[in-house]
Amino acid sequence: MSSQQRLATWTPPRAAGRREAVRRRRGQSYVRALLLLPAFLSLAFVTVYPLGFTVYASLTDWNLFNYGAPIAFVGLANWANLWRDPNFLIAFKNTAVFALVAAPLTYIVGLTVAVALDGATVGKRFFRVLFWLPLMLSSVLVTLIVGRMMFDPFVGPITAVFAALGLPQVLWLADPRTALATIILLQVWWGTAYTIMLLLAALESLPPELNEAARVDGAGEWRAFWQITFPLLLPVSAAIFLIQVVDAWKVFDIINVLTGGGPGTATQSISLLVYQQGVQGGNISYASAMAWALTVVIALVAGVLYQFSRRWAQ
Amino acid sequence: MTKGLNRRQLVQRAVGASAGVLAARGVTEAAVVAAPRAARQFEGTRITVVGREVTIPTLLELSQDWMRETGITVEPVVVSGDLGRKILQSAVTGAHLADVHLHDANIGADLYARGYYLEVPEAVKDAVAWDDIFPFQRDRLSTWQGTTFGIPYDGDNMFNTYRRDLMLDPANQEEFSAAYGYALDPETGPKTWREHDQYAEFFTGRPWAANGETGYGFASMFKRGGGLFWAYVSRAAAYAKHPSVPDFFFALDSGEPLINTEPFVRALTEWKAAMQAYAPPGAINTQWPENVDQLLAGRVAMTNYWADVGKDAQNPENSTVKGRLGFHFTPGSTEVYNQRDRAWETLPEVSYAPFLGFGGRNFAVSRTTPQAEACWEFVRHACTPEMTLQVSLTPGSGMDPVRQSQLSVDAWVNSPFQMERDEAERYLGAIEANLQSPNLVPDLRLPGWAQYQDALETAVSLALSGGSEPQPALDQAALQWRTVTDQLGGAEKQMGYYRDLLGV
């Protein structure tokens, strides 16, 4: 080999080391990919595939009870029908009202109780357990036992209080004007426990020096809360609020057990409608379109809230 | 009902009560004993059975000797939640839920049309005294396109249950006659819906209730998803089911929904007015358990319900009305709409149209079973008149009479229910009259029936809550019914099934 040839094939020692490092890195990333493969496959199988399948279903006329008939592609017909379906529009309105009222109210009540508990000097542990109790109850138990009993027109304690005060009897769940509000009230009671738990943990982790310094500088309780404590709680508050809003848009069990969507359509929610159409009625295609419409709405709402929460957190 | 007995003891009493009754009613010995089989022929065979939570354990408790004799072990499949949906899901996906099913009859179309069950062999029919079963359940609700897939086990039908003691009360008699110009009838209760609403008006707001509080006229299932469909249809049937016209839910020739026609609108209008005036406060959220509780608690004078209420009333721990009840047809009407002529007709006598709401339950053998022979062996044992009677006499089983042989007054008097003889006579008489009626209205046993049910329930609930007038609400429901029919293969296909159900 001539010196020129040798020069052509020669590589400096540093470049060879770089190539080796690249090869090693590549090898490592293959190993990583291999290790991630089971998780990716299971995610694809239990999440991506069903989601993709429901998108496909929403574009067909698939009905479980149309025996022997081939499944036809209908394009966006199911999606177009959503906006002409009075039941869907009512369910959309009810769900939006539920989410817009229940989530903020749950947060406000939760924050109030958490702050009060954080500052309590007596019975803190007792009240903490008391307020967390609803968290340990299943939704069906909450709705059936608490919801039904509390608002029972004959034996409910609320009815008794109204009667004792000489107020007229209110048919909480039986009157279309009050049914949704009653369900919101129950959701607030139930959801508050979760909010209290997280906010109380956040409050207890705040450095006390900041509040003490504010007091030394002459700030009152109220000002110290709004200017020190509340801003520090904003990151966790944003997360809680986001979860509450997303949960509220998916409301199903409370309504299903308490009113079944009635009286009339006064408490009909989108998730309940999806269940009635898809699970009970076998109308998979239309229920899929509804479920995806709900998912899109939730994603939009969550996106907007996320942007806000980032600003709050900053 | 006897206090402090466990299920085993209740079952033993039920066995005792049914002994000897069947032979006296002409059920053949062969049928009771079931078909001959070789001892321990199925040694080591295990089969599974799914059904209502109390019924299956009761049945298995009664089958211990049979299991020892045949060598077949029967295991219950416990399903939490809505059993009907679980069975439907398994049928739709072709999954194997259990070898033998006790399924709701009203989802029979969705199951039978798929060929999810095996055809019932003639030998099994013979072994279970097929002719002892009431005709409509036997010939229509257990078949699909002429093939028998199920064996009726529960004969759901709806009738009026009323406080006979209140109607016997001389003071009530006198006051009612003076107010309405005719007598309260303790033997039949109200015969028409007009009378029903007058009875209800009379008993509303008076302090006759069990605890001295104000009583109400009637309870009904007004809640969406809580039985509303059946309660409303059983009321509408009086006006909408003409004795000589089979069309009821649909016009048979066109498939056009009839639920927004005059009789249905009239029934809804009257029902809403009665609910607002004579039902307990918050009635719009009354579903099936509360509906029964209102009567048992002595709060309402009447309820139009399934036969279960007569059995539930016998437990003095939960009921204040044992021995005080009367039973008769769901109120009828002399004015009935002829759906073919599109005109009201005035009939010389009250026309009753008993509604077979829900349709009861049938035993069937899954096509997915690898043990068909053992399954049929079990079914021919479980569905004998003797076993059917014993199960129906066990409190909590939820099985109502579906056979002529189950209507023995002696059996019911001596059963754990300990029914008083005259109440048992009235109770069984009402069931027999219902199930033998030539003007029966079967439930909507069509493929996709849940979608039809939901559309009608939503519309009726909307009208009851004041969110819409009855006519536009029912028009909307009819529109949805047309859509559902189109989605399920069109009117011709669905009406073929409907005609098959009606036997026309």
PDB file of C-alpha atoms in Angstrom, chain A residues 148 256 259-260, chain B residues 220-231 284-291 305-306 453 457:
ATOM      1  CA  ARG A 148     -81.389  10.000  47.720  1.00  0.00           C
ATOM      2  CA  ASN A 256     -77.381   7.593  36.141  1.00  0.00           C
ATOM      3  CA  THR A 259     -82.259  10.634  37.909  1.00  0.00           C
ATOM      4  CA  GLY A 260     -81.381   8.511  34.887  1.00  0.00           C
TER       5      GLY A 260
ATOM      6  CA  SER B 220     -96.373   4.373  39.382  1.00  0.00           C
ATOM      7  CA  MET B 221     -92.945   4.089  37.791  1.00  0.00           C
ATOM      8  CA  PHE B 222     -92.421   7.562  36.379  1.00  0.00           C
ATOM      9  CA  LYS B 223     -88.619   7.589  36.371  1.00  0.00           C
ATOM     10  CA  ARG B 224     -86.593   7.286  33.185  1.00  0.00           C
ATOM     11  CA  GLY B 225     -84.688   4.028  33.366  1.00  0.00           C
ATOM     12  CA  GLY B 226     -86.761   2.958  36.362  1.00  0.00           C
ATOM     13  CA  GLY B 227     -89.658   1.176  34.672  1.00  0.00           C
ATOM     14  CA  LEU B 228     -91.321   4.170  33.011  1.00  0.00           C
ATOM     15  CA  PHE B 229     -91.654   2.423  29.655  1.00  0.00           C
ATOM     16  CA  TRP B 230     -93.658  -0.446  31.111  1.00  0.00           C
ATOM     17  CA  ALA B 231     -95.819   1.712  33.360  1.00  0.00           C
ATOM     18  CA  ILE B 284     -91.431  11.637  38.718  1.00  0.00           C
ATOM     19  CA  ASN B 285     -88.399   9.975  40.299  1.00  0.00           C
ATOM     20  CA  THR B 286     -90.301   6.889  41.425  1.00  0.00           C
ATOM     21  CA  GLN B 287     -88.780   3.730  40.033  1.00  0.00           C
ATOM     22  CA  TRP B 288     -89.681   0.098  40.552  1.00  0.00           C
ATOM     23  CA  PRO B 289     -88.482  -0.462  44.152  1.00  0.00           C
ATOM     24  CA  GLU B 290     -90.009   2.755  45.488  1.00  0.00           C
ATOM     25  CA  ASN B 291     -93.183   2.052  43.596  1.00  0.00           C
ATOM     26  CA  TYR B 305     -97.326  -3.365  38.672  1.00  0.00           C
ATOM     27  CA  TRP B 306     -96.017  -6.871  38.141  1.00  0.00           C
ATOM     28  CA  GLN B 453     -87.471   1.975  24.869  1.00  0.00           C
ATOM     29  CA  GLU B 457     -88.977   6.967  27.888  1.00  0.00           C
TER      30      GLU B 457
END
